[in-house]
Coordinates of C-alpha atoms and ligand atoms in Angstrom, one line a residue:
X1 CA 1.9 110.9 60.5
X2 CA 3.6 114.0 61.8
X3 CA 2.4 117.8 61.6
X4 CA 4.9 120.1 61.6
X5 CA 4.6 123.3 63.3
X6 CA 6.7 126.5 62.6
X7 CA 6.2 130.0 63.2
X8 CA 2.7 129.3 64.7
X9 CA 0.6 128.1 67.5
X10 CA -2.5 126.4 66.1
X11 CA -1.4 123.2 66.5
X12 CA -4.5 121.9 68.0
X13 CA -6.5 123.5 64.9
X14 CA -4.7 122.1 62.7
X15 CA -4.4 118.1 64.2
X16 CA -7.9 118.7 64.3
X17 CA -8.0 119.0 60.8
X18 CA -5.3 116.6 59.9
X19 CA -7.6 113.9 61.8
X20 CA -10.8 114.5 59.7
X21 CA -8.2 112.7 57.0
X22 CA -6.9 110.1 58.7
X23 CA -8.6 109.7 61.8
X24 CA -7.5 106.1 63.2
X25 CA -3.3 107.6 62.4
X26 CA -1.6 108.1 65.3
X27 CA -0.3 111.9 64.5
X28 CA 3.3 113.5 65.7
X29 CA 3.4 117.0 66.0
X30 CA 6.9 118.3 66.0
X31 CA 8.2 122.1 66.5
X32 CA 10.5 122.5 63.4
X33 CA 10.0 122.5 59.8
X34 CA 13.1 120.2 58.7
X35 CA 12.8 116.9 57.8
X36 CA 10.8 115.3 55.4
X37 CA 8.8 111.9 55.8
X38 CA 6.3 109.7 54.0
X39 CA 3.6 110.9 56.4
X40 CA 3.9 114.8 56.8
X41 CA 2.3 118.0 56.9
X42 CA 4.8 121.1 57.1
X43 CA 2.9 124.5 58.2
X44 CA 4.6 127.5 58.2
X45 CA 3.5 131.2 59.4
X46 CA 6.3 133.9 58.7
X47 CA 6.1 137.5 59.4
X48 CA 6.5 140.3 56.6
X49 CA 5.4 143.5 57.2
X50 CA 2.0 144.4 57.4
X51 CA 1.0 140.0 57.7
X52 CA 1.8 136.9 57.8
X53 CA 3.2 133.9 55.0
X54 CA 1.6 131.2 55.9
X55 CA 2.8 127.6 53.8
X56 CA 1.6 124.2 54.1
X57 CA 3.6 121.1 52.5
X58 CA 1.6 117.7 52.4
X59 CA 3.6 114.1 51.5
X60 CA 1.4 111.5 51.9
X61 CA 3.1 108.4 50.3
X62 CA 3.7 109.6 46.6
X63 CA 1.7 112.7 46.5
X64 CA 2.8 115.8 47.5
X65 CA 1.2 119.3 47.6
X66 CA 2.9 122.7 48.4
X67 CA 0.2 125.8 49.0
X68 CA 1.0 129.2 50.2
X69 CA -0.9 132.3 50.4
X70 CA -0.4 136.0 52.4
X71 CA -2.5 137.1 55.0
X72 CA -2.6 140.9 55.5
X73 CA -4.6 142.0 58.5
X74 CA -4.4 144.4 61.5
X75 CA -2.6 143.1 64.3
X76 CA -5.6 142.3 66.0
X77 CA -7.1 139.7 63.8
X78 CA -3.8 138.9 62.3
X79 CA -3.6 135.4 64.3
X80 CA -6.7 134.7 63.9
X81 CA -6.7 135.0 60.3
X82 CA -3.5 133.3 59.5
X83 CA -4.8 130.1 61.3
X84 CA -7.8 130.0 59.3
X85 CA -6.4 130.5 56.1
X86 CA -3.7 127.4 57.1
X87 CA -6.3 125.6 57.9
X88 CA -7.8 126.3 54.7
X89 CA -4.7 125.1 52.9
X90 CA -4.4 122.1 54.8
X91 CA -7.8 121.7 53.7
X92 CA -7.3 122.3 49.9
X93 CA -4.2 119.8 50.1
X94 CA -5.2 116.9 51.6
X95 CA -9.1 117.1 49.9
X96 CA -6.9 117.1 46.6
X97 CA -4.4 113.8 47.7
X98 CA -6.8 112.1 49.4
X99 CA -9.9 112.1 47.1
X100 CA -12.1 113.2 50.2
X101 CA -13.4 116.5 50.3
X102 CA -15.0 116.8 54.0
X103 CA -18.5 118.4 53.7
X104 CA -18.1 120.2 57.1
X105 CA -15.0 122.3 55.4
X106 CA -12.3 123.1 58.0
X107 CA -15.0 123.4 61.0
X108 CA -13.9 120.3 63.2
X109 CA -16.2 121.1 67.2
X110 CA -18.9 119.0 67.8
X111 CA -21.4 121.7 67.9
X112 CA -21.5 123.3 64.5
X113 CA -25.4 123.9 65.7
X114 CA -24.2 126.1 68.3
X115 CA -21.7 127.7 66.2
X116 CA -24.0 129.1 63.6
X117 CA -26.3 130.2 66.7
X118 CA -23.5 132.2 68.0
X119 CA -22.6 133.7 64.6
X120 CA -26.0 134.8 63.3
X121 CA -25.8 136.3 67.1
X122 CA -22.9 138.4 66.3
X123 CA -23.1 138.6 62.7
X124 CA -26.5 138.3 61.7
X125 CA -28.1 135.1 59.1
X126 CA -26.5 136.3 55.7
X127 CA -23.2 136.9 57.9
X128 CA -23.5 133.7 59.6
X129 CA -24.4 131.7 56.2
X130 CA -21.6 133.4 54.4
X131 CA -18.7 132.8 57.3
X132 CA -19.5 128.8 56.8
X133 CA -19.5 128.9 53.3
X134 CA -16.7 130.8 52.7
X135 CA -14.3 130.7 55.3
X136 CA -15.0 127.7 57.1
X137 CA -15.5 125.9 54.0
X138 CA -18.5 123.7 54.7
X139 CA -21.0 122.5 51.7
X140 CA -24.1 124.3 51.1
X141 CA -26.0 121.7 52.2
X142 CA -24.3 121.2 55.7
X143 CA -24.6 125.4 55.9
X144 CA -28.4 124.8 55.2
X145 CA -28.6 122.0 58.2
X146 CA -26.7 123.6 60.8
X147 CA -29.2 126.8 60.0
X148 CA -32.1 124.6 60.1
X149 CA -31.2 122.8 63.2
X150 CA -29.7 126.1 65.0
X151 CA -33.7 127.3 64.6
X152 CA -35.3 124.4 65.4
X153 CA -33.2 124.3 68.7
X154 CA -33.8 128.2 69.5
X155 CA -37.4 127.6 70.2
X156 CA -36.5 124.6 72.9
X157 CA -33.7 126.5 74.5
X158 CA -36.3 129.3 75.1
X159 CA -38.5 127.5 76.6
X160 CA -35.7 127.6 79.5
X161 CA -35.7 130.0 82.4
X162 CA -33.3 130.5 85.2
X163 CA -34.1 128.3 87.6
X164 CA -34.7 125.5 84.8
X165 CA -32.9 122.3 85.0
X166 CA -32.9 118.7 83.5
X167 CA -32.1 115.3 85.7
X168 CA -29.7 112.8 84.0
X169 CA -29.7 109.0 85.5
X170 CA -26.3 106.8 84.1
X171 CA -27.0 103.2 83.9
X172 CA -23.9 102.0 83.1
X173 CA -24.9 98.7 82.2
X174 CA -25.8 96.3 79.0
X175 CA -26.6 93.3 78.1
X176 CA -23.0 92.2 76.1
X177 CA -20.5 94.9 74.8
X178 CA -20.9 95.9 71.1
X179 CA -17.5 96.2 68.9
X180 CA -17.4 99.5 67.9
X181 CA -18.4 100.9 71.6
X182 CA -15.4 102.7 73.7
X183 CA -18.2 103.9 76.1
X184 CA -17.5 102.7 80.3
X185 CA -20.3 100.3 80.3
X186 CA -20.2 96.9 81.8
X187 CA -21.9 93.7 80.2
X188 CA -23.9 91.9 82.6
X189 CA -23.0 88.5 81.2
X190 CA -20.0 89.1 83.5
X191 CA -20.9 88.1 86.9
X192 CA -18.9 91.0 88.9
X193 CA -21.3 93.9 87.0
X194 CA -24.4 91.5 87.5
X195 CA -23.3 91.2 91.5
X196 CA -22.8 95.1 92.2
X197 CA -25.7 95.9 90.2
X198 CA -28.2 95.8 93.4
X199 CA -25.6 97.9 95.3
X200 CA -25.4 100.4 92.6
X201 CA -28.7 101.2 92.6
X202 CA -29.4 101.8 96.2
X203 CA -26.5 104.1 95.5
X204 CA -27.8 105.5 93.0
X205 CA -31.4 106.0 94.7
X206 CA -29.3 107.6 97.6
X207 CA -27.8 109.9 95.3
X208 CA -31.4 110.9 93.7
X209 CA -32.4 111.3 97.0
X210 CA -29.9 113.9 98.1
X211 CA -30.1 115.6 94.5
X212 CA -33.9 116.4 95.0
X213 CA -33.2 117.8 98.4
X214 CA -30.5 120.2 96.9
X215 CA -33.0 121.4 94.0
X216 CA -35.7 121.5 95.8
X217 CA -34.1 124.1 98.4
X218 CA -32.8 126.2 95.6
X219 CA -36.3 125.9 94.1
X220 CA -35.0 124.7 90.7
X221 CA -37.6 123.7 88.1
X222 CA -37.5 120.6 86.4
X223 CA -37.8 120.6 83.1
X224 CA -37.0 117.0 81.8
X225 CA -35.6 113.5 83.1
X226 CA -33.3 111.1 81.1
X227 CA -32.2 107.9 81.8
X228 CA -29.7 107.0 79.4
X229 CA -26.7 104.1 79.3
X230 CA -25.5 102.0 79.1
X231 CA -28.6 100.3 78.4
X232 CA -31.1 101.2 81.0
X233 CA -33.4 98.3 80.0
X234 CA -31.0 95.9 81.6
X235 CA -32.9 96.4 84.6
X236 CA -35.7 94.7 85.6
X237 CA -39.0 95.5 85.9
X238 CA -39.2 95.8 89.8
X239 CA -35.6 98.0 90.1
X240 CA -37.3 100.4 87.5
X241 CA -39.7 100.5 89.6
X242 CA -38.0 101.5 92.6
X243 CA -35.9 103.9 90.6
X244 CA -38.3 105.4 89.2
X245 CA -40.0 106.0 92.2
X246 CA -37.1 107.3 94.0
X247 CA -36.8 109.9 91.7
X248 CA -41.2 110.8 92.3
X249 CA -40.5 111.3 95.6
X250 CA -37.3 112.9 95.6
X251 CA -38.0 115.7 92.8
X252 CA -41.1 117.9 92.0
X253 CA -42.5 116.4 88.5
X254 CA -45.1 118.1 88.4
X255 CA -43.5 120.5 85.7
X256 CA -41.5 118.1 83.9
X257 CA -42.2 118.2 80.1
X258 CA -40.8 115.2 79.3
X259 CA -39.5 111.9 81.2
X260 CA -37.3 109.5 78.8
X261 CA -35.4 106.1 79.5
X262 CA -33.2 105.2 76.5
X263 CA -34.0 101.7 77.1
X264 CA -31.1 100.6 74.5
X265 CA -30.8 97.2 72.5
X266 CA -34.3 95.8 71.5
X267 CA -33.6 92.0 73.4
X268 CA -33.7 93.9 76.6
X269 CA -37.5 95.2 76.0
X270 CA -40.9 92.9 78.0
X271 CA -44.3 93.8 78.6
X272 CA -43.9 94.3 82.2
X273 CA -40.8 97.0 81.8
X274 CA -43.1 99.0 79.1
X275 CA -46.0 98.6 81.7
X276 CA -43.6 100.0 84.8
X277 CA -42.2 103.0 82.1
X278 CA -45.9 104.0 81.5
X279 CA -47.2 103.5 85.0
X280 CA -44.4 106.0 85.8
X281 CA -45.4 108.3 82.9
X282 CA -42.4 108.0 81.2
X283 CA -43.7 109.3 77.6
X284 CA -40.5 109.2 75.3
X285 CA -38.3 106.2 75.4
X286 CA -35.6 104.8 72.6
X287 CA -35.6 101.6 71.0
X288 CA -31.9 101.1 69.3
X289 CA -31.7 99.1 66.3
X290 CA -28.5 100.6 64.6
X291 CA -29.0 98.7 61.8
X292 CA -31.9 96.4 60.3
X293 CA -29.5 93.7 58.5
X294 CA -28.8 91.0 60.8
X295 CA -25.6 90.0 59.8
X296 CA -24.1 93.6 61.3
X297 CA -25.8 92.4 64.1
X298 CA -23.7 89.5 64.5
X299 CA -20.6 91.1 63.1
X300 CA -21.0 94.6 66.0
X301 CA -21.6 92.1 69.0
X302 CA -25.4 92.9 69.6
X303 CA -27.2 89.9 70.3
X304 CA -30.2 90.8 69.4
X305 CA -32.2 90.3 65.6
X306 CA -34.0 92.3 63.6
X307 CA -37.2 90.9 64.3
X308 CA -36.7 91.9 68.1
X309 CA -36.2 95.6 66.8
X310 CA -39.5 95.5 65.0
X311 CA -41.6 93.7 67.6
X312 CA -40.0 96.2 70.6
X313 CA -41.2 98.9 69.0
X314 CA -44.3 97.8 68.0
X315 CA -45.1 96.0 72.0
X316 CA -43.9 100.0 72.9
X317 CA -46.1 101.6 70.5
X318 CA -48.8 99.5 72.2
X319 CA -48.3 100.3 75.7
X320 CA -48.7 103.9 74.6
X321 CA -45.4 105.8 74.7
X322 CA -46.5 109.0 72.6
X323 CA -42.3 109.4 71.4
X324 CA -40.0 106.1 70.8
X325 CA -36.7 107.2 69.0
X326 CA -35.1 104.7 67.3
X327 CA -31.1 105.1 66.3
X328 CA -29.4 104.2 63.2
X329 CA -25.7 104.1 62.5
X330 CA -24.1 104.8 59.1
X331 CA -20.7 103.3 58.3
X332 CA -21.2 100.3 60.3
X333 CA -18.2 97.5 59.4
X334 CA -19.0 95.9 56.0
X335 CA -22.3 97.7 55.4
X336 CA -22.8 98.4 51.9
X337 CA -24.9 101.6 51.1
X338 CA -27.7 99.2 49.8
X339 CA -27.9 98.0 53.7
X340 CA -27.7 101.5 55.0
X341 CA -30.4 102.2 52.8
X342 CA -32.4 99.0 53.4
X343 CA -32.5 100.1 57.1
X344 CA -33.4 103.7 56.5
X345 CA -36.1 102.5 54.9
X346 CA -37.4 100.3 57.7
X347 CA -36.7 102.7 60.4
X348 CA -39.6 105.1 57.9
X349 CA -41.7 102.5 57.4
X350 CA -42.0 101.6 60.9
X351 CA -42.9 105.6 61.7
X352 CA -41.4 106.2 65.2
X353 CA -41.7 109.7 66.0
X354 CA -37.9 110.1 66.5
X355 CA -35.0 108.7 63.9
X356 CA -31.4 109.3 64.8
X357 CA -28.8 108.9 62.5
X358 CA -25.5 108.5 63.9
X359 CA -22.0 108.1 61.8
X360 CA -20.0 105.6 63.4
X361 CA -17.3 106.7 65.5
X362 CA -14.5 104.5 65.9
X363 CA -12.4 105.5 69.2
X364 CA -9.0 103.4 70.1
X365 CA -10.8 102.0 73.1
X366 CA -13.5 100.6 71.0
X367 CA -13.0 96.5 70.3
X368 CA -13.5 97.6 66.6
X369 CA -10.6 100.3 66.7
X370 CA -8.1 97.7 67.7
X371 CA -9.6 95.0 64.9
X372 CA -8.3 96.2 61.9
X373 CA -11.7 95.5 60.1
X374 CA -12.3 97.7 57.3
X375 CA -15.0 100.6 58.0
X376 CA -16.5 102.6 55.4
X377 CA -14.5 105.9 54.2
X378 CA -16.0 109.4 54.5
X379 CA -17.5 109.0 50.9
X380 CA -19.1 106.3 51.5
X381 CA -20.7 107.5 54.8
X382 CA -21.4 110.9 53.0
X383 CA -23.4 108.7 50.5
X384 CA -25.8 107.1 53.3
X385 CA -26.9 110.7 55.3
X386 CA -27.4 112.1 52.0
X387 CA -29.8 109.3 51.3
X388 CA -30.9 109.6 54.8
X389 CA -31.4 113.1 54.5
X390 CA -33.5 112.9 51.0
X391 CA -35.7 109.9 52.6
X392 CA -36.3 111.3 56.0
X393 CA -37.1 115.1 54.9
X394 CA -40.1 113.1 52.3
X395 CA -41.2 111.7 55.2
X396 CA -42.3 114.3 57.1
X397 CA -39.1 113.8 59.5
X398 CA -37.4 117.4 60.5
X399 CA -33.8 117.8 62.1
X400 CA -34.1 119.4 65.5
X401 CA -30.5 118.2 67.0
X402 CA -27.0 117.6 65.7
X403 CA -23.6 116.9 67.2
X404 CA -20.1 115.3 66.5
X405 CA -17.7 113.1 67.8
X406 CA -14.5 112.9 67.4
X407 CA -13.3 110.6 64.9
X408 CA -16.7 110.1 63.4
X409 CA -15.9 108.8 59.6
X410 CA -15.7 111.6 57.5
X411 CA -15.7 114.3 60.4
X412 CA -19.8 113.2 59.7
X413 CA -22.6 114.0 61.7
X414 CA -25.3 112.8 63.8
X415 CA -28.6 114.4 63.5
X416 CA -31.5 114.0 65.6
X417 CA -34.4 113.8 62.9
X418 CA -38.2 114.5 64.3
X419 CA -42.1 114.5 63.6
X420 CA -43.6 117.5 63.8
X421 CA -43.9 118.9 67.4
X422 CA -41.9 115.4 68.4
X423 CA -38.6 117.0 69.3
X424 CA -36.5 115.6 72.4
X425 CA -35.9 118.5 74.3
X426 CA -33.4 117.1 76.8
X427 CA -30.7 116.5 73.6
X428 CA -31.5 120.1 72.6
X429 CA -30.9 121.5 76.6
X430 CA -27.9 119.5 77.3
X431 CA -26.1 119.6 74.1
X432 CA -26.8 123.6 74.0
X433 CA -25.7 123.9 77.5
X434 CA -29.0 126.0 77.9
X435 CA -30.0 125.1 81.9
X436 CA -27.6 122.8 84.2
X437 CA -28.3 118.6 84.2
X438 CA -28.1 117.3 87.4
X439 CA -26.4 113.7 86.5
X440 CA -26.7 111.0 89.1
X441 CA -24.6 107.6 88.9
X442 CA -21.6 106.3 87.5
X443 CA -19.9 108.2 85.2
X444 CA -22.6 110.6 85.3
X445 CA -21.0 114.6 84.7
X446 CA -23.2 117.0 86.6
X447 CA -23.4 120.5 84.0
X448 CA -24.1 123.8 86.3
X449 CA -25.0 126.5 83.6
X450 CA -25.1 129.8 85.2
X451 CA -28.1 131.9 83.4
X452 CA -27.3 134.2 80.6
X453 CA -23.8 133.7 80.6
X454 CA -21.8 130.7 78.8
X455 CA -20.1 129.9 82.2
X456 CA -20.2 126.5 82.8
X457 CA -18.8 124.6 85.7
X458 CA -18.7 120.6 86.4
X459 CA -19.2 118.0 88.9
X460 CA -18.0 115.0 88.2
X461 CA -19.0 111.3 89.5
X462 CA -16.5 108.4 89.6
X463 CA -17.0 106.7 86.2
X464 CA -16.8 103.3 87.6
X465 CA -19.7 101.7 88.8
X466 CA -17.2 100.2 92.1
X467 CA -15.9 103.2 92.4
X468 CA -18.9 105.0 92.7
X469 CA -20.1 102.7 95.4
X470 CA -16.8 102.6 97.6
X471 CA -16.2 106.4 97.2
X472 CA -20.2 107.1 97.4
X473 CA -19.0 109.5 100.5
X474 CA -17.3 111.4 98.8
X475 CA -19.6 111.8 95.7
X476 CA -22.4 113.3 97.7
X477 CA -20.0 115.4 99.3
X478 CA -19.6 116.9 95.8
X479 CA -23.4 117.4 95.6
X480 CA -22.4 120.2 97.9
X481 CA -20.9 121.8 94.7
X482 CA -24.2 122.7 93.3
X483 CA -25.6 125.1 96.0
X484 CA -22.4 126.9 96.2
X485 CA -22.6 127.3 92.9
X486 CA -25.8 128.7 93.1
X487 CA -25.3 130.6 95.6
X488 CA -22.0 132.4 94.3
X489 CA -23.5 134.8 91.8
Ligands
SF4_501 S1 -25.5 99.1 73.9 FE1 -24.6 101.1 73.6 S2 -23.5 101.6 75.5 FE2 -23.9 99.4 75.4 S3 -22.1 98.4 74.5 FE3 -23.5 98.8 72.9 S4 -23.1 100.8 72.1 FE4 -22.0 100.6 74.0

């Protein structure tokens, strides 16, 4: 489609917007208001005295919408004001043509969490509540979850001081590569990933190695360790154990608060990794089943079956991990709501002490993107987290953590959902940006947070696990980057 930009320069707001609608559309944006096509969306800001016009035109196909409205403010908010009220009519118009009324309003970042945070900072709750509802359009029943989750993460991020920080390990690895993924991870079916996998970890204990000796002279505190994926669980049970030790005698654990491995897809759990995890005290660790109907299984690439979701949490829940998270995914390819549902209500009656519920995201890079299968629409999608919502909240589940993709159907959520007292505080900490998360391996972003400020700085690894080996050099040459960091303010 193409958006048309005149008079104004809140083009990126406004693709933003025009991509909650029609998010796999490849959108133009052009700088002039002539023309018409079957695709468009015309905006328009034009000075008058004392404000702005601002005009939106939407053709989609048959249906066509023409909204206008004056925005009278003093020059300093002016801007400001006149792209949220186009926003708000590119809103109003395409909600009306397309049937779809996004419950997130015209708010598109992938922190709305964070957002409310920073408002009831500046403007206090009833402020905060009121600037969703009203200008940024979003349902009362998002409002009321970012407002729940923006509290539930306060009391994690304090528990954060200067010298915090979290440890990150990338294990860019799985066992086959599911159809809706766009993620960098390799499938160790194919035999180059399985040959550089032995090299990758030395280089990886290397790089843990040299990580702990930079934190440990600045005297950071650790606060948490996550091993996430890829699918850490492709490894086995003695190159966990080696990893995991690298990491014991490289860091100071002695005041984490909580070590997790997101071992991944369920085919990938034994007896012998669960008894390494624990041996290690790793405490929290996720068991992913997406979805509990078997022929999704099939149809996403996961070879793995229900059955092995069930018995790898319950083998995990034996060996004594006091947090397994299991992950769900609404609007998987032909999933009804009565399957979406169906595996809500397994995830429940299972009990883990962690259920997240994640809207599919379907990126171009994904095998899924460039299928053409049929997903499910944002109404659809809206349909299974409300029913997720209802079921989990009887439950005794809370949500604690919330983010979004881009191009998650329906400009959706996911939402980490919690047992009392059971919240992962490493999603809350990186997400919120609170303390910096040392990352180590491929594709692994290292996040320097300087306290009490929102200044952020990166370090970032190759994302390639070959790369990363033949360019190792220069990778813990960046390491340097953190000390000077830390020592510049
Ligand atoms: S297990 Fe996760 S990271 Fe691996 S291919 Fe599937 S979705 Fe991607």
């Amino acid at each position: 489609m193409i958006l048309r930009i005149f008079g104004h320069d809140f083009h990126y707001e406004c693709e933003s917007l025009c991509r909650v609608y029609f998010p796999n559309e490849k959108i133009n944006i052009v700088y002039d208001e002539s023309g018409e096509d079957e695709r468009t969306v015309i905006t328009r800001c034009i000075p008058f005295n004392g404000g702005n016009r601002v005009e939106v035109d939407a053709v989609i196909g048959e249906e066509k919408r023409s909204l206008a409205a004056e925005v009278c403010a003093d020059e300093a908010e002016l801007a400001d004001k006149s792209e949220l009220r186009i926003c708000q009519l590119i809103f109003e118009a395409l909600s009306d043509i397309t049937g779809y009324t996004p419950p997130w309003g015209i708010q598109t970042g992938v922190r709305p969490s964070k957002l409310m945070l920073r408002l009831i900072d500046e403007m206090g709750v009833e402020g905060a509540l009121r600037y969703f509802k009203e200008d940024l359009l979003v349902s009362e029943e998002k409002t009321a979850l970012a407002h729940t989750v923006a509290s539930a993460e306060e009391k994690i991020i304090n528990l954060s001081e200067n010298n915090s920080f979290s440890l990150y390990v990338s294990i860019p690895f799985c066992p086959s590569r599911c159809s809706y993924c766009s993620f960098v991870s390799h499938s160790i079916d194919n035999a180059n990933a399985k040959r550089i996998l032995p090299e990758y970890l030395e280089k990886l204990a290397e790089e843990i190695e040299i990580s702990g000796r930079i934190a440990s002279e600045l005297g950071l505190k650790l606060e948490s360790v996550y091993f996430g994926g890829g699918t850490p669980g492709v490894l086995e049970a003695p190159q966990m154990d080696r990893l995991l030790g690298a990491i014991e005698k490289s860091f100071d654990l002695s005041t984490v608060r909580e070590y997790t491995v997101e071992v991944g897809r369920p085919d990938t759990v034994t007896p012998e990794k669960l008894r390494i995890l624990r041996l290690h005290n790793v405490g929290r660790i996720s068991i992913n089943p997406q979805t509990f109907n078997q022929k999704t299984l099939e149809l996403i690439g996961r070879n793995h079956s229900v059955e092995q979701s069930v018995k790898s949490y319950q083998l995990a829940k034996a060996y004594g991990f006091d947090c397994v998270n299991m992950d769900l995914i609404a609007g998987l390819p032909d999933e009804s709501f009565e399957d979406f549902r169906s595996s809500v209500d397994t995830a429940i009656s299972l009990s883990p002490e962690n259920i997240t519920v994640h809207t599919l995201a379907l990126k171009r890079s994904s095998n899924l993107g460039t299928s053409g299968t049929e997903v499910s629409g944002g109404n659809a999608a809206k349909k299974m987290l409300e029913y997720a919502s209802e079921r989990l909240r009887e439950s005794g589940y809370e949500p604690y953590y919330m983010y979004r993709q881009s191009k998650c159907v329906g400009n959706l959520e996911n939402v980490g959902w919690c047992k009392k007292g059971k919240e992962c505080l490493y999603n809350v900490f990186m997400m919120e940006e609170c303390h910096t998360v040392i990352a180590v391996g491929a594709g692994a972003v290292t996040k320097l947070c300087e306290p009490g400020t929102t200044n952020v700085e990166r370090i970032f690894n190759y994302k390639y696990p070959y790369e990363y080996i033949s360019g190792f050099d220069k990778i813990s040459e960046r390491k340097n980057g953190i000390k000077s960091f830390y020592l510049s303010y």
